[in-house]
Coordinates of C-alpha atoms and ligand atoms in Angstrom, one line a residue:
M1 CA 0.0 0.0 0.0
N2 CA 3.0 2.3 -0.2
N3 CA 2.0 4.3 -3.2
P4 CA 4.5 6.8 -4.5
V5 CA 3.9 10.4 -3.5
R6 CA 2.3 12.3 -6.5
V7 CA 1.0 15.8 -5.8
R8 CA -0.3 18.5 -8.1
F9 CA -0.6 22.2 -8.3
A10 CA -3.8 22.9 -10.3
P11 CA -4.3 26.6 -10.9
S12 CA -7.1 28.0 -13.1
P13 CA -5.8 30.6 -15.6
T14 CA -8.3 33.3 -14.5
G15 CA -5.7 36.0 -13.8
P16 CA -2.3 36.4 -12.2
L17 CA -1.3 33.9 -9.5
H18 CA -1.9 35.3 -6.1
I19 CA 0.9 34.8 -3.5
G20 CA -1.5 32.4 -1.7
G21 CA -1.4 30.3 -4.8
V22 CA 2.4 30.5 -4.9
R23 CA 2.5 29.2 -1.3
T24 CA 0.2 26.3 -2.3
A25 CA 2.6 25.4 -5.1
L26 CA 5.6 25.8 -2.8
Y27 CA 4.2 23.4 -0.1
N28 CA 3.3 20.9 -2.8
Y29 CA 6.9 21.2 -4.1
L30 CA 8.4 20.8 -0.7
F31 CA 6.2 17.9 0.1
A32 CA 7.0 16.1 -3.2
K33 CA 10.8 16.7 -2.8
K34 CA 10.9 15.7 0.8
S35 CA 9.2 12.4 0.0
G36 CA 11.0 11.7 -3.2
G37 CA 7.7 12.0 -5.1
S38 CA 6.6 13.9 -8.2
L39 CA 5.0 17.3 -8.6
I40 CA 2.6 17.9 -11.5
L41 CA 1.4 21.1 -13.0
R42 CA -2.2 20.8 -14.3
I43 CA -4.0 23.8 -15.7
E44 CA -7.7 23.7 -14.9
D45 CA -9.2 25.8 -17.6
T46 CA -12.7 24.3 -18.0
D47 CA -14.4 27.5 -17.1
Q48 CA -14.0 29.2 -20.4
T49 CA -15.9 32.3 -19.3
R50 CA -13.2 33.1 -16.8
F51 CA -10.2 32.4 -19.0
V52 CA -7.8 35.4 -19.1
P53 CA -5.2 35.5 -21.9
G54 CA -1.6 35.5 -20.6
A55 CA -2.6 34.0 -17.2
G56 CA -1.2 30.5 -18.0
E57 CA 2.2 32.0 -19.1
Y58 CA 2.2 34.2 -16.0
I59 CA 1.8 31.1 -13.8
T60 CA 4.7 29.3 -15.4
E61 CA 7.0 32.3 -15.3
A62 CA 6.1 33.1 -11.7
L63 CA 6.8 29.5 -10.5
Q64 CA 10.0 29.4 -12.5
W65 CA 11.2 32.6 -10.9
C66 CA 10.5 31.0 -7.5
G67 CA 12.5 27.9 -8.4
I68 CA 9.5 25.6 -8.2
A69 CA 10.1 23.0 -10.8
F70 CA 7.6 20.4 -12.0
D71 CA 8.2 16.8 -12.9
E72 CA 5.2 16.6 -15.1
G73 CA 2.8 19.1 -16.5
V74 CA 1.8 21.5 -19.3
E75 CA 5.4 22.5 -19.9
N76 CA 7.3 19.2 -19.8
G77 CA 4.6 16.7 -20.5
G78 CA 4.6 13.3 -18.8
P79 CA 2.8 9.9 -18.8
Y80 CA -0.6 11.1 -17.8
G81 CA -1.0 14.1 -20.2
P82 CA -2.4 16.2 -21.6
Y83 CA -2.1 18.3 -18.5
R84 CA -4.4 21.1 -19.6
Q85 CA -8.0 20.2 -18.9
S86 CA -9.4 21.8 -22.0
E87 CA -7.3 19.3 -24.0
R88 CA -8.8 16.4 -22.0
K89 CA -12.3 17.7 -22.6
D90 CA -13.7 14.5 -24.1
L91 CA -12.7 12.1 -21.4
Y92 CA -15.0 13.6 -18.6
K93 CA -18.5 13.0 -20.0
P94 CA -18.5 9.2 -19.7
Y95 CA -17.9 9.6 -16.0
A96 CA -20.9 11.9 -15.6
E97 CA -23.0 9.4 -17.7
Q98 CA -21.8 6.6 -15.5
L99 CA -23.1 8.5 -12.4
I100 CA -26.4 9.0 -14.1
R101 CA -26.8 5.3 -14.8
Q102 CA -26.0 4.5 -11.2
G103 CA -28.6 7.0 -10.0
H104 CA -26.0 9.4 -8.5
A105 CA -26.5 12.2 -11.0
Y106 CA -29.3 13.5 -13.2
V107 CA -29.9 15.7 -16.2
A108 CA -31.3 19.1 -15.4
F109 CA -32.9 21.5 -17.9
D110 CA -33.6 24.6 -15.7
T111 CA -32.3 27.6 -17.5
A112 CA -30.0 30.2 -15.9
E113 CA -32.9 32.7 -15.9
E114 CA -35.3 30.2 -14.1
L115 CA -32.7 29.5 -11.5
E116 CA -32.0 33.2 -11.0
A117 CA -35.8 33.9 -10.5
L118 CA -35.9 31.1 -7.9
R119 CA -32.9 32.6 -6.1
K120 CA -34.6 36.0 -6.0
A121 CA -37.9 34.6 -4.9
E122 CA -36.7 32.2 -2.2
A123 CA -34.1 33.1 0.5
N124 CA -31.1 30.6 0.5
F125 CA -32.5 28.8 -2.5
Q126 CA -30.3 26.0 -3.7
V127 CA -30.9 22.8 -5.8
D128 CA -31.0 20.0 -3.3
A129 CA -33.3 17.3 -1.9
S130 CA -35.9 19.9 -0.8
T131 CA -36.2 21.6 -4.2
R132 CA -35.1 19.2 -7.0
M133 CA -38.4 17.4 -7.3
R134 CA -40.2 20.6 -8.3
M135 CA -37.7 21.4 -11.0
K136 CA -37.2 20.5 -14.6
N137 CA -34.9 17.5 -14.7
S138 CA -34.7 13.8 -15.5
L139 CA -36.0 12.9 -12.1
T140 CA -39.3 14.8 -12.6
L141 CA -39.7 14.4 -16.3
G142 CA -39.1 10.7 -16.5
A143 CA -37.1 8.8 -19.2
A144 CA -39.4 9.7 -22.1
G145 CA -39.7 13.4 -21.2
T146 CA -36.0 13.7 -20.8
E147 CA -35.3 11.9 -24.1
A148 CA -37.7 14.2 -25.9
L149 CA -36.0 17.3 -24.6
L150 CA -32.6 15.9 -25.4
A151 CA -33.6 15.0 -28.9
A152 CA -34.9 18.5 -29.4
G153 CA -31.4 19.8 -28.5
T154 CA -32.5 21.5 -25.3
P155 CA -29.5 22.7 -23.3
Y156 CA -28.9 20.7 -20.1
V157 CA -26.4 20.2 -17.3
I158 CA -25.6 17.1 -15.3
R159 CA -26.0 17.5 -11.5
I160 CA -24.9 15.2 -8.7
L161 CA -27.7 13.8 -6.7
I162 CA -26.7 14.5 -3.1
P163 CA -28.1 11.9 -0.8
A164 CA -30.3 13.0 2.1
G165 CA -29.4 12.5 5.7
E166 CA -25.9 11.2 5.4
Q167 CA -22.8 12.1 7.3
I168 CA -19.6 12.5 5.3
V169 CA -16.5 12.0 7.4
M170 CA -13.1 12.7 6.0
Q171 CA -9.6 13.0 7.4
D172 CA -7.7 16.1 6.6
L173 CA -3.9 16.0 7.3
I174 CA -4.0 19.5 8.7
R175 CA -7.5 19.8 10.2
G176 CA -8.0 16.3 11.4
E177 CA -11.5 14.8 11.1
V178 CA -13.9 16.9 9.1
S179 CA -17.5 15.8 9.1
V180 CA -20.4 17.3 7.1
Q181 CA -24.1 16.5 6.9
T182 CA -25.2 16.0 3.3
D183 CA -28.3 18.0 3.9
I184 CA -26.4 21.2 3.7
L185 CA -24.8 20.3 0.4
D186 CA -26.4 21.2 -3.0
D187 CA -26.7 19.3 -6.2
K188 CA -23.6 20.8 -7.8
V189 CA -23.3 20.9 -11.6
L190 CA -20.8 18.3 -12.8
F191 CA -21.1 18.8 -16.5
K192 CA -22.1 22.1 -18.2
S193 CA -24.3 22.9 -21.2
D194 CA -21.2 24.0 -23.1
G195 CA -19.9 20.4 -23.1
M196 CA -17.3 21.1 -20.5
P197 CA -17.0 19.5 -17.1
T198 CA -17.0 21.7 -14.0
Y199 CA -14.1 22.0 -11.7
H200 CA -15.5 19.4 -9.3
L201 CA -15.8 16.6 -11.9
A202 CA -12.6 17.4 -13.8
N203 CA -10.6 17.8 -10.6
V204 CA -11.7 14.4 -9.2
V205 CA -11.4 12.5 -12.5
D206 CA -7.9 13.9 -13.2
D207 CA -6.6 13.4 -9.7
H208 CA -7.7 9.8 -10.0
L209 CA -6.3 9.3 -13.6
M210 CA -3.0 11.0 -12.7
H211 CA -2.6 8.9 -9.6
I212 CA -2.5 11.8 -7.2
S213 CA -1.7 10.6 -3.7
H214 CA -2.2 13.9 -1.8
V215 CA -4.3 16.9 -2.6
I216 CA -2.7 19.9 -0.9
R217 CA -4.7 23.1 -1.6
G218 CA -6.1 26.2 -0.1
E219 CA -8.7 26.2 2.6
E220 CA -11.2 27.8 0.3
W221 CA -11.6 24.3 -1.2
L222 CA -12.5 22.6 2.1
P223 CA -16.3 23.1 1.6
S224 CA -15.9 21.3 -1.8
A225 CA -14.1 18.3 -0.3
P226 CA -17.2 16.4 0.9
L227 CA -18.6 16.6 -2.6
H228 CA -15.3 15.3 -3.9
V229 CA -15.4 12.4 -1.4
L230 CA -18.8 11.5 -2.7
L231 CA -17.6 11.5 -6.3
Y232 CA -14.7 9.2 -5.4
R233 CA -17.1 6.9 -3.7
Y234 CA -19.7 6.8 -6.5
L235 CA -17.0 6.4 -9.2
G236 CA -15.7 3.4 -7.3
W237 CA -12.3 5.0 -6.4
E238 CA -12.6 5.5 -2.7
D239 CA -9.9 3.0 -1.9
S240 CA -7.3 5.0 -3.9
M241 CA -8.7 8.4 -2.9
P242 CA -6.0 11.0 -2.4
R243 CA -5.4 12.2 1.2
F244 CA -6.4 15.8 1.7
A245 CA -4.5 18.7 3.3
H246 CA -6.2 22.1 3.3
L247 CA -3.8 25.0 3.9
P248 CA -4.6 27.9 6.1
L249 CA -5.7 31.2 4.6
L250 CA -3.3 34.1 4.2
L251 CA -4.8 37.0 6.1
R252 CA -4.5 40.7 5.7
P253 CA -1.9 42.3 8.0
D254 CA -4.5 43.4 10.5
G255 CA -5.9 39.9 10.6
N256 CA -9.2 41.1 9.2
G257 CA -10.1 38.8 6.4
K258 CA -8.5 36.9 3.6
L259 CA -5.7 38.6 1.6
S260 CA -7.4 38.5 -1.7
K261 CA -6.4 39.1 -5.3
R262 CA -8.5 42.2 -5.3
D263 CA -6.4 43.7 -2.5
G264 CA -3.9 44.4 -5.2
D265 CA -1.8 47.3 -4.3
R266 CA -4.5 48.8 -2.0
L267 CA -2.6 47.6 1.1
G268 CA 0.7 49.1 0.0
F269 CA 2.5 46.0 -1.0
P270 CA 2.2 43.5 -3.9
V271 CA 0.0 40.5 -3.6
F272 CA 1.4 38.9 -6.8
P273 CA 4.8 37.4 -7.5
L274 CA 5.3 39.2 -10.7
K275 CA 3.9 42.4 -12.2
W276 CA 0.7 41.9 -14.0
K277 CA -1.2 43.9 -16.6
D278 CA -4.8 43.0 -16.9
P279 CA -5.4 42.5 -20.6
H280 CA -9.0 43.7 -20.4
T281 CA -8.8 46.7 -18.2
G282 CA -5.1 47.6 -18.7
E283 CA -4.8 48.0 -14.9
T284 CA -1.4 47.0 -13.6
S285 CA -0.6 45.3 -10.3
S286 CA 2.9 45.3 -8.8
G287 CA 4.9 42.1 -8.3
Y288 CA 7.5 41.0 -5.8
R289 CA 10.1 40.5 -8.5
E290 CA 9.8 44.0 -9.9
A291 CA 9.7 45.5 -6.3
G292 CA 13.3 44.2 -6.0
F293 CA 12.7 41.0 -4.0
L294 CA 15.1 38.1 -4.5
P295 CA 13.2 34.9 -5.3
Q296 CA 15.0 33.1 -2.5
A297 CA 13.9 35.7 0.1
F298 CA 10.3 35.6 -1.3
V299 CA 10.2 31.8 -1.1
N300 CA 11.7 31.8 2.4
F301 CA 9.1 34.3 3.6
L302 CA 6.2 32.6 2.0
A303 CA 7.2 29.2 3.4
L304 CA 6.9 30.6 6.9
L305 CA 3.4 31.9 6.4
G306 CA 1.5 29.0 7.7
W307 CA 4.3 26.6 8.5
N308 CA 7.1 26.7 11.1
P309 CA 10.0 24.4 11.7
G310 CA 9.4 24.2 15.4
T311 CA 12.7 25.9 16.1
E312 CA 13.9 29.5 16.1
Q313 CA 15.4 29.1 12.6
E314 CA 14.1 31.7 10.1
L315 CA 16.5 31.6 7.2
F316 CA 16.0 28.6 4.9
S317 CA 17.3 27.9 1.5
M318 CA 15.0 25.9 -0.7
E319 CA 17.1 22.8 0.1
D320 CA 16.8 23.5 3.9
L321 CA 13.0 23.9 3.4
V322 CA 12.8 20.6 1.6
N323 CA 14.6 18.9 4.5
A324 CA 12.6 20.6 7.2
F325 CA 9.1 20.6 5.7
T326 CA 6.4 18.4 7.1
L327 CA 2.6 18.8 6.7
D328 CA 2.0 18.3 10.4
R329 CA 3.8 21.5 11.2
V330 CA 1.4 23.5 8.9
Q331 CA -1.0 25.5 11.2
K332 CA -4.8 25.4 11.1
A333 CA -5.2 29.1 11.8
G334 CA -4.9 31.8 9.1
A335 CA -1.4 33.3 8.7
R336 CA -1.2 37.0 8.9
F337 CA 0.7 38.7 6.1
D338 CA 3.6 40.9 7.3
Y339 CA 5.2 43.0 4.6
E340 CA 7.9 44.4 7.0
K341 CA 9.0 40.8 7.6
A342 CA 9.1 40.2 3.9
K343 CA 11.5 43.1 3.6
W344 CA 13.6 41.8 6.4
F345 CA 14.0 38.5 4.6
N346 CA 15.1 40.4 1.5
Q347 CA 17.7 42.3 3.5
Q348 CA 19.1 39.0 4.9
Y349 CA 19.5 37.6 1.4
L350 CA 21.1 40.7 0.0
K351 CA 23.8 40.4 2.6
D352 CA 24.8 37.1 1.1
L353 CA 24.7 37.9 -2.6
P354 CA 28.1 37.8 -4.4
P355 CA 29.3 41.4 -5.2
A356 CA 29.3 40.6 -8.9
V357 CA 25.5 39.9 -8.8
L358 CA 24.9 43.2 -7.0
A359 CA 27.1 45.1 -9.5
G360 CA 25.3 43.4 -12.4
S361 CA 21.9 44.5 -11.1
L362 CA 23.2 48.0 -10.6
A363 CA 24.5 48.2 -14.1
A364 CA 21.3 46.8 -15.5
Q365 CA 19.2 49.3 -13.7
T366 CA 21.4 52.3 -14.4
G367 CA 21.9 51.6 -18.1
S368 CA 25.2 51.5 -19.9
G369 CA 27.3 54.5 -20.2
R370 CA 26.2 56.1 -16.9
L371 CA 28.6 54.1 -14.7
P372 CA 32.3 53.5 -14.8
S373 CA 33.2 50.4 -16.6
N374 CA 35.6 49.3 -13.9
E375 CA 33.8 46.2 -12.5
V376 CA 35.9 46.0 -9.3
F377 CA 34.9 49.5 -8.5
L378 CA 31.2 48.8 -9.0
E379 CA 31.4 45.6 -7.0
K380 CA 33.2 47.4 -4.1
A381 CA 30.6 50.2 -4.1
C382 CA 27.7 47.7 -4.0
D383 CA 29.5 45.7 -1.3
L384 CA 29.8 48.8 0.9
V385 CA 26.1 49.6 0.8
R386 CA 24.6 46.1 0.8
E387 CA 23.9 46.1 4.6
R388 CA 21.9 49.3 4.2
I389 CA 19.6 48.5 1.4
T390 CA 16.3 46.5 1.4
F391 CA 16.0 45.9 -2.3
L392 CA 18.2 45.6 -5.3
T393 CA 16.3 48.5 -6.7
D394 CA 17.7 50.6 -3.9
L395 CA 21.2 50.2 -5.4
P396 CA 21.3 53.1 -7.9
E397 CA 20.3 55.6 -5.2
A398 CA 22.4 54.1 -2.5
T399 CA 25.6 54.1 -4.6
A400 CA 25.1 57.4 -6.4
Y401 CA 27.8 59.3 -4.7
F402 CA 30.4 56.8 -5.7
F403 CA 29.9 57.9 -9.2
E404 CA 28.9 61.5 -9.0
D405 CA 29.7 64.4 -6.8
P406 CA 26.7 65.1 -4.5
A407 CA 24.7 68.0 -5.8
S408 CA 23.2 68.9 -2.4
Y409 CA 23.8 68.2 1.2
D410 CA 21.5 66.7 3.9
S411 CA 19.8 69.8 5.3
D412 CA 19.4 68.5 8.9
M413 CA 23.1 67.6 8.9
L414 CA 24.0 71.0 7.7
K415 CA 21.9 72.7 10.3
K416 CA 23.2 70.6 13.1
R417 CA 26.8 70.0 12.3
W418 CA 28.0 72.8 10.0
K419 CA 29.6 75.4 12.3
D420 CA 31.7 78.4 11.6
E421 CA 34.9 76.5 12.4
T422 CA 33.9 73.5 10.2
P423 CA 35.6 74.7 6.9
G424 CA 38.9 75.2 8.8
L425 CA 38.7 71.7 10.4
I426 CA 38.0 70.2 7.0
A427 CA 40.8 72.1 5.4
G428 CA 43.3 70.9 8.0
F429 CA 42.4 67.3 7.4
S430 CA 42.3 67.7 3.7
A431 CA 45.8 69.1 3.7
L432 CA 47.1 65.9 5.3
L433 CA 45.5 63.8 2.6
E434 CA 47.5 65.3 -0.2
E435 CA 50.4 62.9 0.3
A436 CA 48.3 60.0 1.7
D437 CA 48.1 56.5 0.4
F438 CA 44.4 55.9 -0.4
T439 CA 44.6 52.2 -1.1
D440 CA 43.8 51.2 2.5
P441 CA 41.0 52.8 4.5
E442 CA 42.9 52.0 7.7
I443 CA 45.7 54.3 6.7
L444 CA 43.3 57.1 6.1
E445 CA 41.6 56.4 9.4
G446 CA 45.1 56.5 11.1
I447 CA 45.8 59.9 9.6
F448 CA 42.4 61.2 10.8
K449 CA 42.9 59.9 14.3
Q450 CA 46.2 61.5 14.5
Y451 CA 44.8 64.8 13.2
V452 CA 42.0 65.0 15.8
E453 CA 44.2 63.9 18.6
T454 CA 47.1 66.3 17.9
N455 CA 44.7 69.2 17.5
R456 CA 42.5 68.1 20.3
I457 CA 39.4 68.1 18.1
N458 CA 36.2 66.3 18.8
S459 CA 36.3 63.7 16.1
G460 CA 32.5 64.0 15.4
A461 CA 33.0 67.7 14.6
V462 CA 35.0 66.7 11.5
L463 CA 33.7 63.2 10.7
A464 CA 30.0 64.2 10.3
P465 CA 30.7 67.2 7.9
L466 CA 33.3 65.1 6.1
R467 CA 30.7 62.5 5.4
M468 CA 28.3 65.1 4.3
L469 CA 30.7 66.7 1.9
L470 CA 31.8 63.4 0.4
T471 CA 28.3 61.8 0.1
G472 CA 25.7 64.5 0.7
R473 CA 24.1 62.3 3.3
A474 CA 23.9 61.9 7.0
G475 CA 24.5 58.2 7.1
G476 CA 26.2 55.4 5.1
P477 CA 29.1 53.1 5.1
G478 CA 32.4 54.0 6.8
V479 CA 33.8 57.3 5.7
F480 CA 37.3 56.0 5.2
Q481 CA 36.1 53.1 3.1
I482 CA 34.3 55.6 0.9
M483 CA 37.3 57.8 0.6
S484 CA 39.5 54.9 -0.2
L485 CA 37.2 53.8 -3.0
I486 CA 36.5 57.1 -4.6
G487 CA 40.2 57.9 -4.4
K488 CA 42.3 60.9 -3.7
E489 CA 41.4 63.1 -6.5
T490 CA 37.6 62.9 -6.0
T491 CA 38.0 63.2 -2.2
L492 CA 40.1 66.3 -2.4
R493 CA 37.8 67.9 -4.9
R494 CA 34.7 67.3 -2.8
L495 CA 36.5 68.7 0.3
N496 CA 37.6 71.9 -1.5
P497 CA 35.7 75.0 -0.5
A498 CA 35.6 76.2 -4.1
H499 CA 33.6 73.0 -4.8
Y500 CA 31.4 72.8 -1.7
L501 CA 30.6 76.3 -0.7
P502 CA 28.4 76.9 -3.8
I503 CA 26.3 73.9 -2.8
I504 CA 25.7 75.1 0.8
P505 CA 22.5 77.3 0.9
D506 CA 23.1 81.0 1.3
P507 CA 22.0 81.6 4.9
L508 CA 24.5 79.0 6.1
V509 CA 27.3 80.3 4.0
G510 CA 26.5 83.8 5.2
N511 CA 27.2 82.6 8.8
I512 CA 30.7 81.5 8.0
T513 CA 33.0 84.2 9.0
D514 CA 36.0 82.1 9.7
R515 CA 37.1 81.1 6.2
P516 CA 39.6 78.3 6.0
P517 CA 43.2 79.1 5.3
S518 CA 43.8 78.2 1.7
Ligands
LIG1 N1 -8.3 24.9 -10.0 C1 -8.4 25.1 -8.6 C2 -7.8 26.5 -8.3 O1 -7.8 27.3 -9.1 C3 -7.7 24.0 -7.9 C4 -8.2 23.6 -6.6 C5 -7.6 22.3 -6.2 O2 -6.4 22.2 -6.0 O3 -8.3 21.3 -6.1 O4 -7.4 26.7 -7.2

């Protein structure tokens, strides 16, 4: 009875893949890898009214970006293909017909308008044991009446006949025992008038034919699970029915409700892995990739939204996740989304990136010709700022002063630290740099220390303005490291009053009486 693990990710191409969907794919991937099983990508596109062009491609690209690879599926094929349900169209109907023959399903002729009128007229109307016998279907029309309508080409659907008064008990690997009274279920449509199966029928048939061992999917599908159990039972597949695991919802940061696709950018952060442009409305939604997230940080962050390793460890490579992941550590309660935490993860991964990757990203963002071609220089500049940035997209701004003289100075810094004596102090230090060796920041620091000690100067009184003149900013990497990298010529130019005085706003310059000795 030790069947191989075969799991599937089965998105519908109805729009961009929400991060909750990415997490579902990720957990399936981790579970498959951990157990030496296979992961299948199946596209569930039987609802043609909801099909959105480009959504299928988006799903594949997003999962590729995350490093979630499939063993079988729409891209790479496999023994149980095709893996796109619209291409399997013809194989579903015989199962619906089998259910009719066995008395577990029936043909229904009620039109959409008739059903709509009933829904309006009766509160909580649904097609079930209490209503089906007063509707237009094969149960009320009899064989001859049904045949006549079918022969006349009357549109019809096939509905499951939900039994009355039964209790359906199922085991969920995350939720434990789930038990549902059939009396609350409705006679769901299994096969539609357009000749396509619905999600419920296609999903169960395909999971069976593709030998799926575990169905790991979002909690929003839990209410459908009893119906699926009935289908497995009626189709005679209960013995090989997959095991179910329904994953907790992703909640908005305030814990108030599900983080939905519609939340888009309204909450101030992306809810999609990649940027998406709606082909109908032209509306664009931001993505984690374009926001500057590294896929490994995004994956690490998502993995911990609903699962924890039971230890304090937070940083996990994909390989670590595979080793640590178990379904029994997936929580039942909804997982609150925390964008600040997502950024923290990105920072952690930026710290580990090779300098060449940072430099490559900087060059790609800045465009050719606007940066020096000296790669070592670029790498060093990126290396110096990496601890202080959250995103790769912060690089151009964070490194700007390595490539261009600052055009303005931090105004708070100016107000606080620029004193009448500052130009003199800067000039004194600057003079000592004329003959200095700039290759080693420690040598420069040594010169500085000696300067402030011999002249009994408070080091902050020189260091803060020095930083400001060199970078324009109040904070950043070590001043001597910056000096060493930009070199003597640039340093001395930026420290020269002829260069910096025109940049300092008039009221401040006006205060300076004590001009530096030139
Ligand atoms: N096509 C369904 C979806 O879009 C799949 C649900 C399932 O995994 O059973 O989420």
